[in-house]
C-alpha cells in the first residue's frame, strides 16, 4: 500500500514517509479548483497501527492558524478527521485537547473500515470533503439556517485558506 501510493498518489495529493517512524506518513492535499479551498495546502499525519490493514490508521489534520480555524465540518480545529471509514473514536488519542473532541454523531448508516481500504481511499475521502459548498457537509445543514450562511462560510474559508 505505502509503496503504491508513493509511486501513484491520488491526484492533488503528496505523500512522504516519516524519516524516523516507518509507520507514519505525511500527506498534503491541495485544495481543489472552484472551491473555497483552492490554492490551499492541507497537511495530515497518518499513523498506521501494527495490525494494519485490519485496523484503520489514525489520521490527524494539522491546521494552520494555530488551530483557530475549523476548515470543514469534518475537520476539527484540534486535528480530528471525522470520516466513517476511520471509526468514531480514532482522533481522541491524537487530539492535543481531547475534551474538545466529540464523536461523530450517528446520523445515517455509513461504511466502516475494512481491510480492502487503504491510504488512497482515505485521501480520496478527505478530498471529497473539500467541496464547493462545505457548509452542507454538516449533518442537518442541507438548507441554510440563515440565508447566506453558506456564502459567508465559504468567504471565511477562502480567506483562511490563503492567509
mmCIF file of C-alpha atoms in Angstrom:
data_model
loop_
_atom_site.group_PDB
_atom_site.id
_atom_site.type_symbol
_atom_site.label_atom_id
_atom_site.label_comp_id
_atom_site.label_asym_id
_atom_site.label_seq_id
_atom_site.Cartn_x
_atom_site.Cartn_y
_atom_site.Cartn_z
ATOM 1 C CA UNK A 1 0.000 0.000 0.000
ATOM 2 C CA UNK A 2 2.667 2.510 1.024
ATOM 3 C CA UNK A 3 4.920 1.714 -1.940
ATOM 4 C CA UNK A 4 1.976 2.020 -4.326
ATOM 5 C CA UNK A 5 0.862 5.397 -3.019
ATOM 6 C CA UNK A 6 4.427 6.728 -3.105
ATOM 7 C CA UNK A 7 4.579 5.878 -6.816
ATOM 8 C CA UNK A 8 0.993 6.820 -7.686
ATOM 9 C CA UNK A 9 -0.592 9.194 -5.158
ATOM 10 C CA UNK A 10 -4.164 10.345 -5.810
ATOM 11 C CA UNK A 11 -4.372 13.456 -7.966
ATOM 12 C CA UNK A 12 -3.766 16.573 -5.858
ATOM 13 C CA UNK A 13 -2.068 14.630 -3.054
ATOM 14 C CA UNK A 14 1.542 14.308 -1.998
ATOM 15 C CA UNK A 15 2.813 11.721 0.464
ATOM 16 C CA UNK A 16 6.137 11.164 2.186
ATOM 17 C CA UNK A 17 7.164 8.660 4.847
ATOM 18 C CA UNK A 18 8.307 9.956 8.204
ATOM 19 C CA UNK A 19 12.096 9.846 8.472
ATOM 20 C CA UNK A 20 12.087 8.364 11.973
ATOM 21 C CA UNK A 21 8.896 6.276 12.076
ATOM 22 C CA UNK A 22 8.178 3.911 9.199
ATOM 23 C CA UNK A 23 4.582 3.508 10.456
ATOM 24 C CA UNK A 24 3.851 7.204 9.813
ATOM 25 C CA UNK A 25 3.160 9.137 6.604
ATOM 26 C CA UNK A 26 2.963 12.863 5.961
ATOM 27 C CA UNK A 27 0.295 13.815 3.436
ATOM 28 C CA UNK A 28 -0.559 17.075 1.694
ATOM 29 C CA UNK A 29 -3.850 17.533 -0.114
ATOM 30 C CA UNK A 30 -4.101 20.505 -2.467
ATOM 31 C CA UNK A 31 -7.405 22.356 -2.342
ATOM 32 C CA UNK A 32 -9.477 21.610 -5.455
ATOM 33 C CA UNK A 33 -10.224 24.328 -8.015
ATOM 34 C CA UNK A 34 -13.548 26.155 -7.792
ATOM 35 C CA UNK A 35 -13.851 25.523 -4.055
ATOM 36 C CA UNK A 36 -13.097 27.747 -1.062
ATOM 37 C CA UNK A 37 -10.018 25.554 -0.573
ATOM 38 C CA UNK A 38 -8.476 26.382 -3.967
ATOM 39 C CA UNK A 39 -4.710 27.031 -3.779
ATOM 40 C CA UNK A 40 -4.580 25.794 -0.196
ATOM 41 C CA UNK A 41 -2.345 23.059 1.168
ATOM 42 C CA UNK A 42 -3.832 20.805 3.838
ATOM 43 C CA UNK A 43 -1.440 18.718 5.903
ATOM 44 C CA UNK A 44 -2.317 15.374 7.503
ATOM 45 C CA UNK A 45 -0.255 12.914 9.534
ATOM 46 C CA UNK A 46 -1.258 9.273 9.126
ATOM 47 C CA UNK A 47 -0.096 6.671 11.651
ATOM 48 C CA UNK A 48 -0.547 3.009 10.815
ATOM 49 C CA UNK A 49 -1.306 0.540 13.620
ATOM 50 C CA UNK A 50 0.709 -2.657 13.892
ATOM 51 C CA UNK A 51 -2.283 -4.674 12.631
ATOM 52 C CA UNK A 52 -2.903 -2.518 9.526
ATOM 53 C CA UNK A 53 -4.841 -3.125 7.280
ATOM 54 C CA UNK A 54 -7.110 -4.971 9.723
ATOM 55 C CA UNK A 55 -7.452 -1.728 11.706
ATOM 56 C CA UNK A 56 -7.805 1.769 10.270
ATOM 57 C CA UNK A 57 -4.861 4.135 10.538
ATOM 58 C CA UNK A 58 -5.063 7.226 12.727
ATOM 59 C CA UNK A 59 -5.337 10.459 10.750
ATOM 60 C CA UNK A 60 -4.535 13.835 12.268
ATOM 61 C CA UNK A 61 -5.277 17.113 10.487
ATOM 62 C CA UNK A 62 -2.598 19.722 11.122
ATOM 63 C CA UNK A 63 -4.475 23.005 10.593
ATOM 64 C CA UNK A 64 -2.783 26.332 10.045
ATOM 65 C CA UNK A 65 -3.549 29.294 12.259
ATOM 66 C CA UNK A 66 -2.628 27.502 15.492
ATOM 67 C CA UNK A 67 -5.860 25.521 15.421
ATOM 68 C CA UNK A 68 -8.089 28.601 15.452
ATOM 69 C CA UNK A 69 -9.923 27.795 12.222
ATOM 70 C CA UNK A 70 -12.295 24.929 11.569
ATOM 71 C CA UNK A 71 -11.779 24.405 7.858
ATOM 72 C CA UNK A 72 -14.657 21.983 7.404
ATOM 73 C CA UNK A 73 -17.437 20.430 9.482
ATOM 74 C CA UNK A 74 -15.458 17.163 9.264
ATOM 75 C CA UNK A 75 -12.014 18.660 10.019
ATOM 76 C CA UNK A 76 -11.823 19.838 13.608
ATOM 77 C CA UNK A 77 -9.547 22.564 14.994
ATOM 78 C CA UNK A 78 -7.860 20.026 17.268
ATOM 79 C CA UNK A 79 -6.938 17.800 14.316
ATOM 80 C CA UNK A 80 -9.798 15.315 14.381
ATOM 81 C CA UNK A 81 -10.849 13.996 10.977
ATOM 82 C CA UNK A 82 -14.457 12.803 11.047
ATOM 83 C CA UNK A 83 -14.753 10.083 8.418
ATOM 84 C CA UNK A 84 -16.854 6.992 8.967
ATOM 85 C CA UNK A 85 -14.197 4.746 7.426
ATOM 86 C CA UNK A 86 -11.747 5.820 10.162
ATOM 87 C CA UNK A 87 -14.063 4.925 13.019
ATOM 88 C CA UNK A 88 -15.787 7.186 15.505
ATOM 89 C CA UNK A 89 -13.098 7.363 18.180
ATOM 90 C CA UNK A 90 -9.899 7.435 16.158
ATOM 91 C CA UNK A 91 -8.867 11.046 16.794
ATOM 92 C CA UNK A 92 -9.248 11.147 20.565
ATOM 93 C CA UNK A 93 -5.774 9.745 21.214
ATOM 94 C CA UNK A 94 -4.173 12.243 18.820
ATOM 95 C CA UNK A 95 -6.060 15.389 19.764
ATOM 96 C CA UNK A 96 -3.996 17.828 21.855
ATOM 97 C CA UNK A 97 -7.251 18.777 23.604
ATOM 98 C CA UNK A 98 -9.216 15.512 23.917
ATOM 99 C CA UNK A 99 -12.021 17.204 25.831
ATOM 100 C CA UNK A 100 -12.851 19.154 22.654
ATOM 101 C CA UNK A 101 -13.330 16.043 20.558
ATOM 102 C CA UNK A 102 -16.881 14.883 20.221
ATOM 103 C CA UNK A 103 -17.593 11.621 18.492
ATOM 104 C CA UNK A 104 -19.153 11.906 15.067
ATOM 105 C CA UNK A 105 -22.886 11.549 15.615
ATOM 106 C CA UNK A 106 -24.626 8.530 14.165
ATOM 107 C CA UNK A 107 -26.959 10.386 11.842
ATOM 108 C CA UNK A 108 -27.079 7.917 8.951
ATOM 109 C CA UNK A 109 -25.805 4.454 8.097
ATOM 110 C CA UNK A 110 -22.287 4.646 6.738
ATOM 111 C CA UNK A 111 -19.395 2.454 5.710
ATOM 112 C CA UNK A 112 -16.798 1.467 8.238
ATOM 113 C CA UNK A 113 -13.174 0.469 7.847
ATOM 114 C CA UNK A 114 -12.423 -2.783 6.062
ATOM 115 C CA UNK A 115 -9.055 -4.336 5.158
ATOM 116 C CA UNK A 116 -9.820 -3.639 1.489
ATOM 117 C CA UNK A 117 -9.469 0.097 2.117
ATOM 118 C CA UNK A 118 -6.103 1.842 2.097
ATOM 119 C CA UNK A 119 -4.366 5.213 2.323
ATOM 120 C CA UNK A 120 -5.567 6.125 -1.157
ATOM 121 C CA UNK A 121 -9.169 5.507 -0.003
ATOM 122 C CA UNK A 122 -8.618 7.826 2.950
ATOM 123 C CA UNK A 123 -7.037 10.629 0.923
ATOM 124 C CA UNK A 124 -9.746 10.476 -1.742
ATOM 125 C CA UNK A 125 -12.403 10.572 1.009
ATOM 126 C CA UNK A 126 -10.767 13.637 2.568
ATOM 127 C CA UNK A 127 -10.535 15.282 -0.864
ATOM 128 C CA UNK A 128 -14.283 14.790 -1.264
ATOM 129 C CA UNK A 129 -14.832 16.883 1.875
ATOM 130 C CA UNK A 130 -13.026 19.831 0.272
ATOM 131 C CA UNK A 131 -16.021 20.638 -1.891
ATOM 132 C CA UNK A 132 -17.696 23.708 -3.363
ATOM 133 C CA UNK A 133 -20.229 24.068 -0.523
ATOM 134 C CA UNK A 134 -18.729 22.568 2.653
ATOM 135 C CA UNK A 135 -21.351 24.227 4.866
ATOM 136 C CA UNK A 136 -23.688 21.445 3.760
ATOM 137 C CA UNK A 137 -21.258 18.696 4.890
ATOM 138 C CA UNK A 138 -22.604 19.141 8.418
ATOM 139 C CA UNK A 139 -25.458 16.711 9.159
ATOM 140 C CA UNK A 140 -28.731 18.600 9.359
ATOM 141 C CA UNK A 141 -27.425 21.560 7.334
ATOM 142 C CA UNK A 142 -28.969 20.607 3.989
ATOM 143 C CA UNK A 143 -30.527 24.064 3.979
ATOM 144 C CA UNK A 144 -29.077 27.229 5.459
ATOM 145 C CA UNK A 145 -30.180 28.245 8.938
ATOM 146 C CA UNK A 146 -29.988 31.883 7.859
ATOM 147 C CA UNK A 147 -29.969 32.854 4.171
ATOM 148 C CA UNK A 148 -26.380 33.486 3.079
ATOM 149 C CA UNK A 149 -24.741 31.233 5.703
ATOM 150 C CA UNK A 150 -23.090 29.042 3.070
ATOM 151 C CA UNK A 151 -21.674 32.037 1.174
ATOM 152 C CA UNK A 152 -20.376 33.622 4.399
ATOM 153 C CA UNK A 153 -18.767 30.326 5.449
ATOM 154 C CA UNK A 154 -17.111 29.977 2.034
ATOM 155 C CA UNK A 155 -15.769 33.538 2.242
ATOM 156 C CA UNK A 156 -14.207 32.806 5.627
ATOM 157 C CA UNK A 157 -12.695 29.579 4.292
ATOM 158 C CA UNK A 158 -11.274 31.315 1.190
ATOM 159 C CA UNK A 159 -9.633 33.948 3.363
ATOM 160 C CA UNK A 160 -8.247 31.453 5.886
ATOM 161 C CA UNK A 161 -7.054 29.078 3.152
ATOM 162 C CA UNK A 162 -4.919 31.791 1.568
ATOM 163 C CA UNK A 163 -3.843 33.548 4.775
#
